[in-house]
Amino acid sequence: AMAMLASTYLFAYNSAMFAAWLYVLCNLAASLSSSFTSTTFEAQHPLLIPQDYLATEPKGSASRPVVPPVTWQKVSDLSFYAKTTYVKPRLIVAYRSIESLAITIQTATILETIHAILRVVRSSPANNFLQWIGRTHVIAVAATLATYVPETKQYTSAEQMPSFHALTALAVVFFWAISECIRYPWAAVKIVADSEFARNIGAIQSLNRVLTWLRYSAFVVLYPAGFLAEEALLIGCLPFAFSRKPYDIAMPNAWNFSFTYSSFLLCVLYAQPVGFF
């Protein structure tokens, strides 16, 4: 009875995660294929904004909006910043359309570590947790820094543009979503195919074989592609981690503890290739 309950739960979990990542892919495709090229937005994440500067909206018509770089003016009241609107490039708009959902889904995969701890699945809790914390850092911390901070900066031709950071974040989510839209259906179908009542049902067994082949074949392409996208995103964060220090904890403090995000980011960048191989 417990085995049946566990199988039913895992089937439901894998089916729900497949549906969630498929929804992300559909939203991403809709955003990228839509007719708009830019839109306006209100400033967000004020802690990541340089506190003595304010970006002013470039002038443009409704039919032909002006896309950043933006101009800068010094201000003393940061609260005024939050009321200012900007013109945002298409790739950033596309990333915003799926950002919150992608972060929520990735955070929810902590359940897979719990599954391993409870021995519901045969996998290492440590490996699951390390993968979860690494991916959650990429999407919830690094992608936020890379895609929000550049929007508040005036770029020259020699500097990376905001759209590049949005592109790397989109690439990460895209490769993750494609991978999970293969992995989760494979896991769900495998549960059914291994059950007593489906062992002699040819259609289910054939689907299981096709998904198994697709899972391990696609992995050869999607895993390195996702790894390179993550590395590009993290490298893009470095200039802003060094200059803005958004997540740093300086001494002295009540905990007698300091943290430098740029140093942490460098450690991650050096460690990830080791994990890849």
Coordinates of N, CA and C in Angstrom, one line a residue, residues 62-266:
A62 N 5.0 57.0 -29.3 CA 4.4 55.7 -29.0 C 4.6 54.7 -30.0
S63 N 4.7 55.1 -31.3 CA 4.9 54.1 -32.4 C 6.4 53.8 -32.5
R64 N 7.3 54.6 -32.1 CA 8.7 54.4 -32.2 C 9.4 54.7 -30.9
P65 N 9.3 53.9 -29.9 CA 9.9 54.2 -28.6 C 11.4 54.1 -28.7
V66 N 12.0 54.8 -27.8 CA 13.5 54.8 -27.7 C 13.9 53.8 -26.8
V67 N 14.9 53.0 -27.1 CA 15.4 51.9 -26.3 C 16.7 52.4 -25.6
P68 N 17.0 52.0 -24.4 CA 18.2 52.4 -23.7 C 19.4 52.1 -24.6
P69 N 20.6 52.8 -24.4 CA 21.0 53.4 -23.2 C 20.2 54.7 -22.8
V70 N 20.2 54.9 -21.5 CA 19.4 56.0 -20.9 C 20.4 57.0 -20.4
T71 N 19.9 58.2 -20.1 CA 20.7 59.3 -19.6 C 20.6 59.3 -18.1
W72 N 21.6 59.9 -17.4 CA 21.6 59.9 -15.9 C 21.5 61.3 -15.4
Q73 N 20.9 61.5 -14.3 CA 21.0 62.7 -13.5 C 21.1 62.4 -12.1
K74 N 21.8 63.3 -11.3 CA 22.0 63.0 -9.9 C 20.7 63.4 -9.1
V75 N 20.4 62.6 -8.2 CA 19.2 62.9 -7.3 C 19.6 62.7 -5.9
S76 N 18.9 63.3 -5.0 CA 19.1 63.1 -3.6 C 18.1 62.2 -3.0
D77 N 16.9 62.1 -3.6 CA 15.8 61.4 -3.0 C 15.6 60.1 -3.8
L78 N 16.0 59.0 -3.2 CA 15.9 57.7 -4.0 C 14.4 57.3 -4.2
S79 N 13.5 57.8 -3.3 CA 12.1 57.4 -3.5 C 11.6 57.8 -4.8
F80 N 12.1 58.9 -5.4 CA 11.6 59.4 -6.7 C 12.0 58.4 -7.8
Y81 N 13.0 57.6 -7.5 CA 13.5 56.7 -8.6 C 12.4 55.7 -8.9
A82 N 11.7 55.2 -7.8 CA 10.7 54.1 -8.0 C 9.5 54.6 -8.9
K83 N 9.3 55.9 -9.0 CA 8.2 56.5 -9.8 C 8.6 56.7 -11.3
T84 N 9.8 56.4 -11.6 CA 10.3 56.7 -13.0 C 10.1 55.5 -13.9
T85 N 9.6 55.7 -15.1 CA 9.4 54.6 -16.0 C 10.5 54.6 -17.1
Y86 N 10.8 53.5 -17.7 CA 11.8 53.3 -18.7 C 11.3 52.5 -19.9
V87 N 12.1 52.6 -20.9 CA 11.8 51.7 -22.1 C 12.7 50.5 -22.0
K88 N 12.1 49.4 -22.2 CA 12.8 48.1 -21.9 C 12.9 47.3 -23.2
P89 N 14.1 46.8 -23.5 CA 14.3 46.0 -24.7 C 13.4 44.7 -24.7
R90 N 13.2 44.2 -25.9 CA 12.3 43.0 -26.1 C 12.7 41.8 -25.3
L91 N 14.0 41.5 -25.3 CA 14.5 40.3 -24.6 C 14.3 40.4 -23.1
I92 N 14.4 41.6 -22.5 CA 14.1 41.7 -21.1 C 12.7 41.6 -20.8
V93 N 11.8 42.1 -21.7 CA 10.4 41.9 -21.5 C 10.0 40.4 -21.5
A94 N 10.6 39.7 -22.5 CA 10.4 38.2 -22.5 C 10.8 37.5 -21.3
Y95 N 12.0 37.9 -20.7 CA 12.5 37.3 -19.5 C 11.6 37.6 -18.3
R96 N 11.1 38.8 -18.3 CA 10.2 39.2 -17.2 C 8.9 38.4 -17.2
S97 N 8.5 38.0 -18.4 CA 7.2 37.2 -18.5 C 7.3 35.9 -17.8
I98 N 8.5 35.3 -17.7 CA 8.6 33.9 -17.1 C 9.5 33.9 -15.9
E99 N 10.0 35.0 -15.5 CA 11.0 35.0 -14.4 C 10.4 34.5 -13.1
S100 N 9.3 35.1 -12.6 CA 8.8 34.7 -11.3 C 8.4 33.2 -11.3
L101 N 7.8 32.7 -12.4 CA 7.3 31.3 -12.5 C 8.5 30.4 -12.5
A102 N 9.6 30.8 -13.3 CA 10.8 29.9 -13.3 C 11.4 29.8 -11.9
I103 N 11.5 30.9 -11.2 CA 12.1 30.9 -9.9 C 11.2 30.0 -8.9
T104 N 9.9 30.2 -9.0 CA 9.0 29.4 -8.2 C 9.1 27.9 -8.4
I105 N 9.2 27.5 -9.7 CA 9.3 26.1 -10.0 C 10.6 25.5 -9.6
Q106 N 11.7 26.3 -9.8 CA 13.0 25.8 -9.4 C 13.1 25.7 -7.9
T107 N 12.5 26.6 -7.2 CA 12.6 26.6 -5.7 C 11.8 25.3 -5.2
A108 N 10.7 25.0 -5.9 CA 9.9 23.9 -5.5 C 10.6 22.5 -5.7
T109 N 11.7 22.5 -6.5 CA 12.4 21.2 -6.7 C 13.2 20.8 -5.5
I110 N 13.1 21.6 -4.4 CA 13.7 21.2 -3.1 C 13.0 19.9 -2.7
L111 N 11.8 19.7 -3.2 CA 11.0 18.4 -2.9 C 11.8 17.2 -3.3
E112 N 12.6 17.3 -4.4 CA 13.4 16.2 -4.9 C 14.5 15.8 -3.9
T113 N 15.0 16.7 -3.2 CA 16.0 16.4 -2.1 C 15.2 15.7 -1.0
I114 N 14.0 16.2 -0.6 CA 13.2 15.5 0.4 C 12.8 14.1 0.0
H115 N 12.5 13.9 -1.3 CA 12.2 12.6 -1.8 C 13.4 11.6 -1.5
A116 N 14.6 12.2 -1.8 CA 15.8 11.3 -1.6 C 16.1 11.0 -0.2
I117 N 15.8 12.0 0.7 CA 16.1 11.8 2.1 C 15.1 10.8 2.7
L118 N 13.8 10.8 2.2 CA 12.8 9.9 2.7 C 12.9 8.5 1.9
R119 N 13.8 8.4 1.0 CA 14.0 7.2 0.2 C 12.8 6.8 -0.7
V120 N 12.1 7.9 -1.1 CA 11.0 7.7 -2.0 C 11.6 7.4 -3.4
V121 N 12.7 8.0 -3.7 CA 13.4 7.7 -4.9 C 14.9 7.3 -4.6
R122 N 15.5 6.6 -5.5 CA 16.8 6.1 -5.3 C 17.8 7.1 -5.9
S123 N 18.1 8.1 -5.1 CA 19.1 9.1 -5.5 C 19.8 9.7 -4.3
S124 N 20.9 10.4 -4.5 CA 21.7 10.9 -3.4 C 21.1 12.2 -2.9
P125 N 20.7 12.3 -1.6 CA 20.2 13.6 -1.1 C 21.2 14.7 -1.2
A126 N 22.5 14.4 -1.0 CA 23.6 15.5 -1.2 C 23.6 16.0 -2.6
N127 N 23.6 15.1 -3.6 CA 23.7 15.5 -5.0 C 22.5 16.3 -5.4
N128 N 21.3 15.9 -4.9 CA 20.1 16.6 -5.2 C 20.1 18.0 -4.6
F129 N 20.6 18.1 -3.4 CA 20.6 19.4 -2.7 C 21.6 20.3 -3.4
L130 N 22.8 19.8 -3.7 CA 23.8 20.7 -4.4 C 23.3 21.2 -5.7
Q131 N 22.6 20.3 -6.5 CA 22.1 20.7 -7.7 C 21.0 21.8 -7.5
W132 N 20.1 21.6 -6.5 CA 19.1 22.5 -6.2 C 19.6 23.9 -5.8
I133 N 20.6 23.9 -4.9 CA 21.1 25.2 -4.4 C 21.9 25.9 -5.5
G134 N 22.6 25.1 -6.4 CA 23.3 25.8 -7.5 C 22.4 26.4 -8.5
R135 N 21.3 25.7 -8.9 CA 20.4 26.2 -9.9 C 19.5 27.3 -9.3
T136 N 19.2 27.2 -8.0 CA 18.4 28.3 -7.4 C 19.2 29.6 -7.3
H137 N 20.5 29.4 -7.0 CA 21.4 30.6 -7.0 C 21.4 31.3 -8.4
V138 N 21.5 30.5 -9.4 CA 21.6 31.0 -10.8 C 20.4 31.8 -11.1
I139 N 19.2 31.2 -10.9 CA 18.0 31.8 -11.4 C 17.4 32.9 -10.5
A140 N 17.6 32.7 -9.1 CA 17.0 33.6 -8.2 C 17.9 34.7 -7.7
V141 N 19.2 34.5 -7.8 CA 20.2 35.5 -7.3 C 21.0 36.1 -8.5
A142 N 21.7 35.3 -9.2 CA 22.6 35.8 -10.3 C 21.8 36.4 -11.4
A143 N 20.7 35.7 -11.9 CA 19.9 36.3 -13.0 C 19.2 37.6 -12.6
T144 N 18.8 37.7 -11.3 CA 18.3 39.0 -10.8 C 19.3 40.1 -10.9
L145 N 20.5 39.8 -10.5 CA 21.6 40.8 -10.5 C 21.9 41.2 -12.0
A146 N 22.0 40.2 -12.8 CA 22.4 40.4 -14.2 C 21.4 41.2 -15.0
T147 N 20.1 40.9 -14.7 CA 19.1 41.5 -15.6 C 18.4 42.8 -15.0
Y148 N 18.5 43.0 -13.7 CA 18.0 44.2 -13.2 C 19.0 45.4 -13.1
V149 N 20.2 45.1 -12.6 CA 21.2 46.1 -12.5 C 21.6 46.8 -13.9
P150 N 21.8 46.0 -14.9 CA 22.1 46.7 -16.2 C 21.1 47.6 -16.7
E151 N 19.8 47.4 -16.3 CA 18.8 48.4 -16.8 C 18.9 49.7 -16.2
T152 N 19.7 49.9 -15.1 CA 19.8 51.2 -14.5 C 21.1 51.8 -14.8
K153 N 21.8 51.3 -15.8 CA 23.2 51.9 -16.2 C 23.2 52.3 -17.6
Q154 N 24.0 53.4 -17.8 CA 24.1 53.9 -19.2 C 25.3 53.1 -19.8
Y155 N 25.1 52.5 -21.0 CA 26.1 51.7 -21.6 C 26.8 52.4 -22.7
T156 N 28.0 52.1 -22.9 CA 28.8 52.6 -24.0 C 29.0 51.4 -25.0
S157 N 29.5 51.7 -26.2 CA 29.6 50.7 -27.2 C 30.6 49.6 -26.8
A158 N 31.5 49.9 -25.8 CA 32.5 48.9 -25.4 C 31.9 48.1 -24.2
E159 N 30.7 48.3 -23.7 CA 30.2 47.6 -22.6 C 29.1 46.7 -23.1
Q160 N 28.8 45.7 -22.2 CA 27.7 44.7 -22.6 C 26.4 45.5 -22.4
M161 N 25.4 45.1 -23.3 CA 24.1 45.8 -23.2 C 23.2 44.9 -22.4
P162 N 22.1 45.5 -21.8 CA 21.2 44.8 -21.0 C 20.6 43.6 -21.7
S163 N 20.4 43.7 -23.0 CA 19.8 42.6 -23.8 C 20.7 41.3 -23.7
F164 N 22.0 41.5 -23.7 CA 22.9 40.3 -23.6 C 22.6 39.5 -22.3
H165 N 22.5 40.2 -21.2 CA 22.2 39.6 -19.9 C 20.9 38.9 -19.9
A166 N 19.9 39.6 -20.5 CA 18.6 38.9 -20.6 C 18.6 37.7 -21.5
L167 N 19.5 37.8 -22.6 CA 19.6 36.6 -23.5 C 20.2 35.4 -22.7
T168 N 21.2 35.6 -21.9 CA 21.8 34.5 -21.2 C 20.8 33.9 -20.2
A169 N 20.1 34.8 -19.5 CA 19.1 34.3 -18.6 C 18.0 33.5 -19.3
L170 N 17.6 34.0 -20.4 CA 16.6 33.3 -21.2 C 17.1 31.9 -21.7
A171 N 18.4 31.9 -22.1 CA 19.0 30.7 -22.6 C 19.0 29.7 -21.4
V172 N 19.4 30.1 -20.2 CA 19.4 29.2 -19.1 C 18.0 28.6 -18.9
V173 N 17.0 29.4 -18.8 CA 15.6 28.9 -18.6 C 15.1 28.0 -19.8
F174 N 15.5 28.4 -21.0 CA 15.1 27.6 -22.1 C 15.7 26.2 -22.1
F175 N 17.0 26.1 -21.8 CA 17.6 24.8 -21.8 C 17.1 24.0 -20.6
W176 N 16.9 24.6 -19.5 CA 16.3 23.9 -18.3 C 15.0 23.4 -18.7
A177 N 14.1 24.3 -19.3 CA 12.7 23.9 -19.5 C 12.7 22.7 -20.5
I178 N 13.5 22.8 -21.6 CA 13.5 21.7 -22.5 C 13.9 20.4 -21.9
S179 N 15.0 20.5 -21.0 CA 15.4 19.3 -20.3 C 14.3 18.7 -19.4
E180 N 13.7 19.6 -18.7 CA 12.7 19.1 -17.7 C 11.4 18.6 -18.4
C181 N 11.1 19.2 -19.6 CA 10.0 18.7 -20.4 C 10.2 17.3 -21.0
I182 N 11.4 16.9 -20.9 CA 11.8 15.5 -21.3 C 11.9 14.6 -20.0
R183 N 12.6 15.1 -19.0 CA 12.9 14.3 -17.8 C 11.6 14.0 -17.0
Y184 N 10.8 14.9 -16.8 CA 9.6 14.7 -16.0 C 8.6 13.7 -16.6
P185 N 8.3 13.9 -17.9 CA 7.4 12.9 -18.6 C 8.0 11.5 -18.6
W186 N 9.4 11.4 -18.8 CA 10.0 10.1 -18.7 C 9.9 9.5 -17.4
A187 N 10.0 10.3 -16.3 CA 9.9 9.7 -15.0 C 8.5 9.3 -14.7
A188 N 7.5 10.1 -15.1 CA 6.1 9.7 -14.9 C 5.7 8.5 -15.7
V189 N 6.1 8.4 -16.9 CA 5.8 7.2 -17.8 C 6.5 6.0 -17.2
K190 N 7.7 6.1 -16.8 CA 8.5 5.0 -16.2 C 7.8 4.4 -15.0
I191 N 7.2 5.2 -14.2 CA 6.4 4.7 -13.0 C 5.3 3.9 -13.5
V192 N 4.6 4.3 -14.5 CA 3.4 3.5 -15.0 C 3.9 2.3 -15.7
A193 N 5.0 2.4 -16.5 CA 5.5 1.3 -17.3 C 6.0 0.2 -16.4
D194 N 6.5 0.5 -15.2 CA 7.1 -0.5 -14.3 C 6.0 -1.1 -13.4
S195 N 4.8 -0.5 -13.4 CA 3.7 -1.1 -12.6 C 3.2 -2.4 -13.1
E196 N 2.5 -3.1 -12.2 CA 2.1 -4.5 -12.6 C 1.1 -4.5 -13.7
F197 N 0.2 -3.5 -13.7 CA -0.9 -3.6 -14.7 C -0.5 -3.2 -16.1
A198 N 0.7 -2.4 -16.2 CA 1.1 -1.9 -17.5 C 2.2 -2.7 -18.2
R199 N 2.7 -3.7 -17.5 CA 3.9 -4.4 -18.0 C 3.6 -5.1 -19.4
N200 N 2.4 -5.4 -19.6 CA 2.1 -6.1 -20.9 C 1.3 -5.2 -21.9
I201 N 1.3 -3.9 -21.6 CA 0.7 -2.9 -22.5 C 1.7 -2.4 -23.4
G202 N 1.7 -2.8 -24.7 CA 2.7 -2.5 -25.6 C 2.9 -1.0 -25.8
A203 N 1.8 -0.2 -25.9 CA 1.9 1.2 -26.2 C 2.7 2.0 -25.1
I204 N 2.4 1.6 -23.8 CA 3.1 2.3 -22.7 C 4.5 1.9 -22.7
Q205 N 4.8 0.6 -23.0 CA 6.2 0.2 -23.0 C 7.0 0.8 -24.1
S206 N 6.3 1.0 -25.3 CA 7.0 1.7 -26.4 C 7.3 3.1 -26.1
L207 N 6.3 3.8 -25.5 CA 6.5 5.2 -25.1 C 7.6 5.3 -24.1
N208 N 7.7 4.4 -23.2 CA 8.7 4.4 -22.2 C 10.1 4.3 -22.8
R209 N 10.2 3.4 -23.8 CA 11.5 3.2 -24.5 C 11.9 4.5 -25.3
V210 N 10.9 5.1 -26.0 CA 11.1 6.3 -26.7 C 11.6 7.5 -25.8
L211 N 10.9 7.7 -24.7 CA 11.3 8.7 -23.8 C 12.6 8.5 -23.1
T212 N 12.9 7.2 -22.8 CA 14.2 6.8 -22.3 C 15.3 7.2 -23.3
W213 N 15.1 6.8 -24.5 CA 16.1 7.2 -25.6 C 16.3 8.7 -25.7
L214 N 15.1 9.4 -25.7 CA 15.2 10.9 -25.8 C 15.8 11.5 -24.6
R215 N 15.6 11.0 -23.4 CA 16.2 11.6 -22.2 C 17.7 11.6 -22.3
Y216 N 18.2 10.4 -22.6 CA 19.7 10.3 -22.6 C 20.3 10.8 -23.8
S217 N 19.6 10.8 -24.9 CA 20.2 11.4 -26.2 C 20.2 13.0 -26.1
A218 N 19.1 13.5 -25.6 CA 19.0 15.0 -25.5 C 20.0 15.5 -24.5
F219 N 20.3 14.7 -23.4 CA 21.2 15.1 -22.4 C 22.5 15.5 -22.9
V220 N 23.0 14.8 -24.0 CA 24.3 15.0 -24.5 C 24.4 16.4 -25.1
V221 N 23.3 17.0 -25.6 CA 23.3 18.3 -26.1 C 22.9 19.4 -25.1
L222 N 21.8 19.1 -24.4 CA 21.2 20.1 -23.5 C 22.1 20.3 -22.2
Y223 N 22.7 19.3 -21.7 CA 23.5 19.5 -20.5 C 24.7 20.5 -20.7
P224 N 25.6 20.3 -21.8 CA 26.6 21.3 -22.0 C 26.1 22.6 -22.4
A225 N 25.0 22.7 -23.2 CA 24.4 23.9 -23.6 C 23.9 24.7 -22.3
G226 N 23.2 24.0 -21.4 CA 22.8 24.7 -20.2 C 23.9 25.1 -19.3
F227 N 25.0 24.3 -19.3 CA 26.2 24.7 -18.5 C 26.8 26.0 -19.0
L228 N 27.0 26.0 -20.4 CA 27.6 27.2 -21.0 C 26.7 28.5 -20.8
A229 N 25.4 28.3 -20.8 CA 24.5 29.5 -20.6 C 24.6 29.9 -19.1
E230 N 24.7 29.0 -18.2 CA 24.9 29.4 -16.8 C 26.2 30.1 -16.6
E231 N 27.3 29.6 -17.2 CA 28.6 30.2 -17.0 C 28.6 31.6 -17.6
A232 N 27.9 31.8 -18.8 CA 27.8 33.2 -19.4 C 27.1 34.1 -18.5
L233 N 26.0 33.6 -17.9 CA 25.2 34.4 -17.0 C 26.0 34.9 -15.8
L234 N 26.7 33.9 -15.2 CA 27.5 34.2 -14.0 C 28.7 35.2 -14.3
I235 N 29.3 35.0 -15.4 CA 30.4 35.9 -15.8 C 29.9 37.3 -16.1
G236 N 28.7 37.4 -16.6 CA 28.0 38.7 -16.8 C 27.7 39.4 -15.5
C237 N 27.5 38.6 -14.4 CA 27.3 39.2 -13.1 C 28.5 39.8 -12.5
L238 N 29.7 39.4 -12.8 CA 30.9 39.7 -12.1 C 31.1 41.3 -12.1
P239 N 31.0 42.0 -13.2 CA 31.3 43.4 -13.1 C 30.4 44.1 -12.1
F240 N 29.1 43.7 -12.0 CA 28.2 44.3 -11.1 C 28.3 43.9 -9.7
A241 N 28.8 42.6 -9.5 CA 29.1 42.1 -8.2 C 30.2 42.9 -7.6
F242 N 31.2 43.2 -8.4 CA 32.4 43.9 -7.9 C 32.1 45.4 -7.6
S243 N 31.3 46.0 -8.5 CA 31.1 47.5 -8.4 C 29.9 47.8 -7.5
R244 N 28.8 47.0 -7.5 CA 27.7 47.4 -6.7 C 27.6 46.7 -5.3
K245 N 28.3 45.6 -5.2 CA 28.3 44.8 -4.0 C 26.9 44.6 -3.3
P246 N 26.0 44.1 -4.1 CA 24.6 44.1 -3.6 C 24.3 43.1 -2.5
Y247 N 25.0 42.0 -2.5 CA 24.8 41.0 -1.5 C 25.9 40.9 -0.4
D248 N 26.8 41.8 -0.4 CA 27.9 41.8 0.5 C 27.5 42.1 2.0
I249 N 28.1 41.5 2.9 CA 27.9 41.7 4.3 C 29.3 42.2 4.9
A250 N 29.3 43.5 5.3 CA 30.5 44.1 5.8 C 30.7 44.0 7.3
M251 N 31.9 44.0 7.7 CA 32.2 44.0 9.2 C 32.3 45.5 9.6
P252 N 32.1 45.9 10.8 CA 31.6 45.0 11.9 C 30.1 44.8 11.9
N253 N 29.7 43.7 12.4 CA 28.2 43.5 12.6 C 28.0 42.6 13.8
A254 N 26.7 42.4 14.1 CA 26.4 41.6 15.3 C 26.8 40.2 15.3
W255 N 27.0 39.6 14.0 CA 27.4 38.2 13.9 C 28.9 38.0 13.7
N256 N 29.6 39.2 13.6 CA 31.0 39.1 13.4 C 31.4 38.3 12.2
F257 N 30.7 38.6 11.1 CA 30.8 37.7 9.9 C 30.8 38.7 8.7
S258 N 31.6 38.3 7.7 CA 31.6 39.1 6.5 C 31.4 38.2 5.3
F259 N 30.8 38.8 4.2 CA 30.6 38.0 3.0 C 30.8 38.9 1.8
T260 N 31.5 38.4 0.8 CA 31.8 39.1 -0.4 C 31.2 38.3 -1.5
Y261 N 30.1 38.8 -2.1 CA 29.5 38.0 -3.2 C 30.4 37.8 -4.4
S262 N 31.2 38.8 -4.8 CA 32.0 38.7 -5.9 C 33.0 37.5 -5.7
S263 N 33.6 37.4 -4.5 CA 34.5 36.3 -4.3 C 33.7 34.9 -4.3
F264 N 32.5 34.9 -3.8 CA 31.7 33.7 -3.8 C 31.4 33.3 -5.3
L265 N 31.1 34.3 -6.1 CA 30.8 34.1 -7.5 C 32.0 33.5 -8.3
L266 N 33.2 34.0 -7.9 CA 34.4 33.5 -8.6 C 34.6 32.0 -8.2

